Structure formats: structure tokens, C-alpha cells
Amino acid sequence: KNKDELKKIVCSNSIYEIERNALRGYQGLENIVLPENLLIIGPYALTDCQSLRGISINESIKYIAESFTGYRCYRLNSLVVDPRNHRYLSKNDIIYTKDGKKVIAYATGKNAKEIKLISKVVRICPYVFKNVECLEAIVLPNSVESIGVAAFSECKKLTSITVADDNPSYMSKDGVLFEKNGETLLFCLQGKEGDYQIPDSVKSINSGAFFNCDKLTGITVPNSVTNIQEGTFFGCSNLTSIVIPN
């Protein structure tokens, strides 16, 4: 069958690995039954599966690559890990490493408007929450130290990111994430609208910090800023004014 017509896959139990990009772009796929002896799921193995409804991770799996699913999986509303699995766990359709320190994947087709990560999370892997259409708010615990590239990109309704006050790495204000000391602006949420005045504490603006913030119309940069990295305002299609003092 054409891969866009294939709706269900039942994998043979002789399969031990689903390789990188193996089922990427199977846009008609609604259901997949993973083999009982599966050990490895490679990068992007199940991305861009626009009809896929759910994925069940069995007991045998020992390695799940970052970004194995999620992006352009618009109907994916269930990610469940067998509780007997020794490497991974799931809670509220988020896959974590068993110790709870790393966020691996999220069911990006869920209707949840707010996500609260568990208290042990240290790292959010790249692209985990990319293109989650309903997401409006996310709450990060004090343990988070690292946020992967584009972890929240293309979340057009996301306007609120709350960081625990005692988080040593990050702080947030008005839908924008900063390093803890407030000197580096890391990224602006893409749901932010209107004009935005960057705080006077900021000295550096990260590459792609305002990437695809197409609801922003104006940005004022304070005198304190000495470094604006490449691609900072890329994709800001409605931005009509950037004020930079002499």
C-alpha cells in the first residue's frame, strides 16, 4: 500500500529496532502495535504521522531517541509506558526517563491547555512540545536546568510560561524566558501579542529568540543590550517597529 493509505501496522516480534525516520511521514497511519521484543526507537521514527492516535511503549524497550515522535502528529493524544519498563515512565501522556529527570516526548494532539511537569525534571528535550495547537500555559519546576532547541516552537496559543521562583537557571516574565540573572533573553512565546519592551536588565538576546512571533507588532530594545544574535526576529511577519536607542 501507499504509505498515506496504510492505517494500521502490526510489527513482527522479530523486530528489535525501529530505525531513524522509519515511519516518518506515514500520514494515514492511525494505529501501530509495537513488537513485544522491541529494544530501540530511533530519532524521528514516528514524526509527521498526522493521523496517529496513540503509542504504547512496552516493557522491553531500553532506548527511546529524543524527538522520536510528536512533531506534526496532530491527533496523537495518548502516550503510555508499561509500568514494568525499567528505563521510562509516562504521566499525563508525557514520557519521562524512569528517574523523572528528562522529558522525552508528549502526545502533541491532546487538548490540554496547561501542562505541569513533574518536580524532578532537569532537561526538556528538543522539539518535545513543538506544534501543540491547544497549549496556552506551561509550568516548570525549580529543577529544570536545560531546555532543548525549539521545545515550545509553533505553539501559537502559548502565552504563559511559569518558572518556580527558586529555579536557579531560569526566570520568566510576561511570556518571555530569561536566564536567572535577567541578562540574557532566551525566547519569547509565540502566542505573545502587540508591543513588547525588553527589560533594562537584558544585555544579550538569543539567536531566534523571537522566531515566528507573528503576533508581535513592535519591540523596544533598551540601551543595556550589547548583543543581538543572528535570526533573532526571523518570521515576525507583523512586526512593523523595532526601536533601538542610539
Short mmCIF file of C-alpha atoms in Angstrom, two decimals:
data_model
loop_
_atom_site.label_atom_id
_atom_site.label_comp_id
_atom_site.label_asym_id
_atom_site.label_seq_id
_atom_site.Cartn_x
_atom_site.Cartn_y
_atom_site.Cartn_z
CA LYS A 1 0.00 0.00 0.00
CA ASN A 2 0.90 3.64 -0.42
CA LYS A 3 2.17 4.86 2.95
CA ASP A 4 -0.56 7.53 3.09
CA GLU A 5 -3.22 4.80 2.77
CA LEU A 6 -1.80 2.46 5.43
CA LYS A 7 -3.92 2.82 8.59
CA LYS A 8 -2.58 0.09 10.87
CA ILE A 9 0.79 -1.59 11.36
CA VAL A 10 1.33 -4.68 13.50
CA CYS A 11 5.06 -5.18 13.85
CA SER A 12 6.61 -8.64 13.82
CA ASN A 13 8.09 -9.78 17.13
CA SER A 14 11.35 -10.43 15.28
CA ILE A 15 11.90 -6.65 15.06
CA TYR A 16 14.21 -5.25 17.72
CA GLU A 17 14.71 -1.72 16.40
CA ILE A 18 12.63 0.90 14.63
CA GLU A 19 15.29 2.90 12.85
CA ARG A 20 15.70 6.61 12.32
CA ASN A 21 12.92 8.05 10.10
CA ALA A 22 11.48 4.54 9.61
CA LEU A 23 7.82 5.58 9.61
CA ARG A 24 8.24 9.31 9.25
CA GLY A 25 5.54 10.85 7.11
CA TYR A 26 3.11 7.90 7.19
CA GLN A 27 0.25 10.38 7.27
CA GLY A 28 -2.59 7.86 7.08
CA LEU A 29 -1.30 5.70 9.94
CA GLU A 30 -3.78 5.62 12.84
CA ASN A 31 -2.59 2.68 14.90
CA ILE A 32 0.71 0.89 15.45
CA VAL A 33 1.32 -2.21 17.56
CA LEU A 34 4.95 -2.34 18.58
CA PRO A 35 6.67 -5.74 18.82
CA GLU A 36 6.96 -7.38 22.23
CA ASN A 37 10.76 -7.63 21.95
CA LEU A 38 11.42 -4.11 20.70
CA LEU A 39 14.54 -2.55 22.24
CA ILE A 40 15.17 0.71 20.37
CA ILE A 41 13.10 3.50 18.79
CA GLY A 42 15.29 5.78 16.70
CA PRO A 43 15.12 9.55 16.06
CA TYR A 44 12.08 10.82 14.13
CA ALA A 45 10.82 7.24 13.75
CA LEU A 46 7.19 8.31 14.17
CA THR A 47 7.17 12.02 13.35
CA ASP A 48 4.81 13.59 10.81
CA CYS A 49 2.31 10.76 11.33
CA GLN A 50 -0.64 13.09 11.15
CA SER A 51 -3.37 10.51 11.83
CA LEU A 52 -1.64 8.50 14.58
CA ARG A 53 -3.81 8.31 17.72
CA GLY A 54 -1.63 6.63 20.32
CA ILE A 55 1.63 4.84 21.10
CA SER A 56 2.12 2.21 23.79
CA ILE A 57 5.71 1.69 24.94
CA ASN A 58 6.21 -1.86 26.14
CA GLU A 59 8.28 -3.33 28.93
CA SER A 60 11.20 -4.41 26.74
CA ILE A 61 12.22 -1.02 25.31
CA LYS A 62 15.63 0.13 26.50
CA TYR A 63 16.21 3.25 24.40
CA ILE A 64 13.88 5.93 23.01
CA ALA A 65 15.55 8.63 20.98
CA GLU A 66 14.80 12.28 21.59
CA SER A 67 12.27 13.57 19.05
CA PHE A 68 11.07 10.08 18.12
CA THR A 69 7.50 11.37 17.77
CA GLY A 70 5.32 14.41 18.32
CA TYR A 71 6.03 16.91 15.57
CA ARG A 72 3.12 17.10 13.09
CA CYS A 73 1.35 14.28 14.92
CA TYR A 74 -1.80 16.35 15.20
CA ARG A 75 -4.06 13.57 16.50
CA LEU A 76 -1.64 11.89 18.90
CA ASN A 77 -3.48 12.00 22.23
CA SER A 78 -2.05 9.02 24.08
CA LEU A 79 1.50 8.07 25.09
CA VAL A 80 1.61 5.24 27.60
CA VAL A 81 4.61 3.38 29.01
CA ASP A 82 4.22 -0.07 30.55
CA PRO A 83 4.85 0.48 34.30
CA ARG A 84 7.18 -2.55 34.26
CA ASN A 85 9.60 -0.74 31.93
CA HIS A 86 12.85 -0.02 33.78
CA ARG A 87 14.01 2.90 31.62
CA TYR A 88 10.93 5.08 31.09
CA LEU A 89 7.64 6.17 32.65
CA SER A 90 4.61 8.11 31.49
CA LYS A 91 2.35 10.57 33.25
CA ASN A 92 -0.44 12.58 31.62
CA ASP A 93 0.76 11.39 28.21
CA ILE A 94 4.28 12.70 28.72
CA ILE A 95 7.18 10.24 28.51
CA TYR A 96 9.98 10.76 31.03
CA THR A 97 13.11 8.80 31.81
CA LYS A 98 12.45 6.49 34.74
CA ASP A 99 14.12 8.86 37.21
CA GLY A 100 11.82 11.66 36.04
CA LYS A 101 14.73 13.93 35.10
CA LYS A 102 14.28 14.10 31.34
CA VAL A 103 11.20 14.84 29.24
CA ILE A 104 11.36 12.69 26.09
CA ALA A 105 8.01 13.11 24.32
CA TYR A 106 4.48 14.46 24.59
CA ALA A 107 1.19 13.48 22.93
CA THR A 108 1.00 16.63 20.85
CA GLY A 109 -2.61 16.12 19.76
CA LYS A 110 -4.01 16.39 23.28
CA ASN A 111 -6.48 19.13 24.14
CA ALA A 112 -4.77 20.12 27.39
CA LYS A 113 -4.44 23.91 27.72
CA GLU A 114 -1.93 23.74 30.58
CA ILE A 115 0.97 21.39 31.27
CA LYS A 116 2.69 20.98 34.62
CA LEU A 117 5.89 18.97 34.55
CA ILE A 118 6.78 16.68 37.43
CA SER A 119 9.05 18.10 40.10
CA LYS A 120 12.21 16.14 39.22
CA VAL A 121 12.63 17.33 35.62
CA VAL A 122 16.12 18.61 34.79
CA ARG A 123 16.04 18.58 30.98
CA ILE A 124 13.33 19.15 28.38
CA CYS A 125 14.47 17.54 25.13
CA PRO A 126 14.35 19.39 21.78
CA TYR A 127 11.01 19.72 19.97
CA VAL A 128 9.02 17.94 22.73
CA PHE A 129 6.11 20.40 22.76
CA LYS A 130 6.55 21.73 19.23
CA ASN A 131 3.35 22.50 17.37
CA VAL A 132 0.96 21.74 20.26
CA GLU A 133 -2.04 23.68 18.99
CA CYS A 134 -4.12 23.91 22.19
CA LEU A 135 -1.35 24.69 24.69
CA GLU A 136 -1.76 28.04 26.44
CA ALA A 137 0.37 27.69 29.59
CA ILE A 138 3.27 25.62 30.89
CA VAL A 139 4.63 25.37 34.43
CA LEU A 140 8.29 24.49 35.00
CA PRO A 141 9.59 23.19 38.35
CA ASN A 142 12.63 24.53 40.17
CA SER A 143 14.69 21.55 39.00
CA VAL A 144 14.77 22.47 35.27
CA GLU A 145 18.29 23.32 34.10
CA SER A 146 18.15 22.75 30.33
CA ILE A 147 15.54 23.40 27.63
CA GLY A 148 16.27 21.90 24.22
CA VAL A 149 16.06 23.78 20.93
CA ALA A 150 12.54 24.58 19.70
CA ALA A 151 10.97 22.77 22.67
CA PHE A 152 7.96 25.14 22.55
CA SER A 153 8.08 26.42 18.97
CA GLU A 154 4.95 26.68 16.82
CA CYS A 155 2.70 26.73 19.92
CA LYS A 156 0.63 29.63 18.62
CA LYS A 157 -1.65 29.89 21.68
CA LEU A 158 1.11 29.60 24.27
CA THR A 159 1.25 32.88 26.21
CA SER A 160 2.30 31.84 29.71
CA ILE A 161 5.44 30.12 30.97
CA THR A 162 5.71 29.95 34.75
CA VAL A 163 9.04 29.14 36.37
CA ALA A 164 9.35 28.29 40.06
CA ASP A 165 10.79 31.27 41.98
CA ASP A 166 13.63 29.17 43.36
CA ASN A 167 14.71 27.80 39.97
CA PRO A 168 18.47 28.55 39.76
CA SER A 169 18.66 28.60 35.95
CA TYR A 170 15.63 30.47 34.57
CA MET A 171 13.11 33.20 35.23
CA SER A 172 10.06 34.27 33.25
CA LYS A 173 8.11 37.47 32.86
CA ASP A 174 5.19 38.35 30.59
CA GLY A 175 5.55 35.27 28.40
CA VAL A 176 9.30 35.60 27.90
CA LEU A 177 12.03 33.31 29.30
CA PHE A 178 15.33 34.67 30.61
CA GLU A 179 18.44 33.32 32.24
CA LYS A 180 18.12 33.64 36.01
CA ASN A 181 20.07 36.90 36.27
CA GLY A 182 17.81 38.51 33.65
CA GLU A 183 20.74 39.43 31.42
CA THR A 184 20.01 37.02 28.55
CA LEU A 185 16.64 36.86 26.81
CA LEU A 186 16.26 33.24 25.71
CA PHE A 187 12.93 33.15 23.88
CA CYS A 188 9.53 34.76 23.59
CA LEU A 189 6.41 32.60 23.42
CA GLN A 190 4.77 32.67 20.01
CA GLY A 191 1.33 33.49 21.39
CA LYS A 192 2.51 36.87 22.65
CA GLU A 193 0.71 39.80 21.02
CA GLY A 194 1.18 43.54 20.46
CA ASP A 195 4.16 45.64 21.51
CA TYR A 196 6.92 44.39 23.78
CA GLN A 197 9.52 46.37 25.69
CA ILE A 198 12.59 44.34 26.59
CA PRO A 199 13.58 44.85 30.27
CA ASP A 200 16.54 47.10 31.08
CA SER A 201 18.38 44.17 32.71
CA VAL A 202 18.88 42.42 29.35
CA LYS A 203 22.36 42.53 27.78
CA SER A 204 22.05 39.75 25.20
CA ILE A 205 19.23 38.41 23.01
CA ASN A 206 19.48 34.77 21.98
CA SER A 207 19.52 33.59 18.37
CA GLY A 208 15.92 33.06 17.25
CA ALA A 209 14.54 34.49 20.49
CA PHE A 210 11.50 35.96 18.68
CA PHE A 211 11.37 33.30 15.94
CA ASN A 212 7.93 33.23 14.27
CA CYS A 213 6.37 35.55 16.87
CA ASP A 214 3.97 36.71 14.19
CA LYS A 215 1.55 38.38 16.62
CA LEU A 216 4.10 40.93 17.79
CA THR A 217 3.79 44.36 16.20
CA GLY A 218 6.55 46.30 17.95
CA ILE A 219 9.69 45.71 20.03
CA THR A 220 11.69 48.23 22.02
CA VAL A 221 15.32 47.35 22.76
CA PRO A 222 16.92 49.08 25.79
CA ASN A 223 20.38 50.69 25.95
CA SER A 224 21.60 47.79 28.09
CA VAL A 225 21.57 45.36 25.13
CA THR A 226 25.02 44.88 23.60
CA ASN A 227 24.48 41.64 21.70
CA ILE A 228 21.67 40.67 19.32
CA GLN A 229 22.34 37.27 17.79
CA GLU A 230 21.58 36.13 14.26
CA GLY A 231 17.99 35.35 13.31
CA THR A 232 16.53 36.98 16.41
CA PHE A 233 13.44 38.38 14.66
CA PHE A 234 13.07 35.85 11.85
CA GLY A 235 9.45 35.11 10.95
CA CYS A 236 7.95 38.09 12.79
CA SER A 237 5.69 38.82 9.83
CA ASN A 238 3.60 41.52 11.54
CA LEU A 239 6.47 43.34 13.23
CA THR A 240 6.36 46.92 11.98
CA SER A 241 8.60 48.65 14.52
CA ILE A 242 11.91 47.85 16.26
CA VAL A 243 13.12 50.74 18.41
CA ILE A 244 16.83 50.66 19.22
CA PRO A 245 18.23 53.70 21.11
CA ASN A 246 21.30 55.47 19.75
#
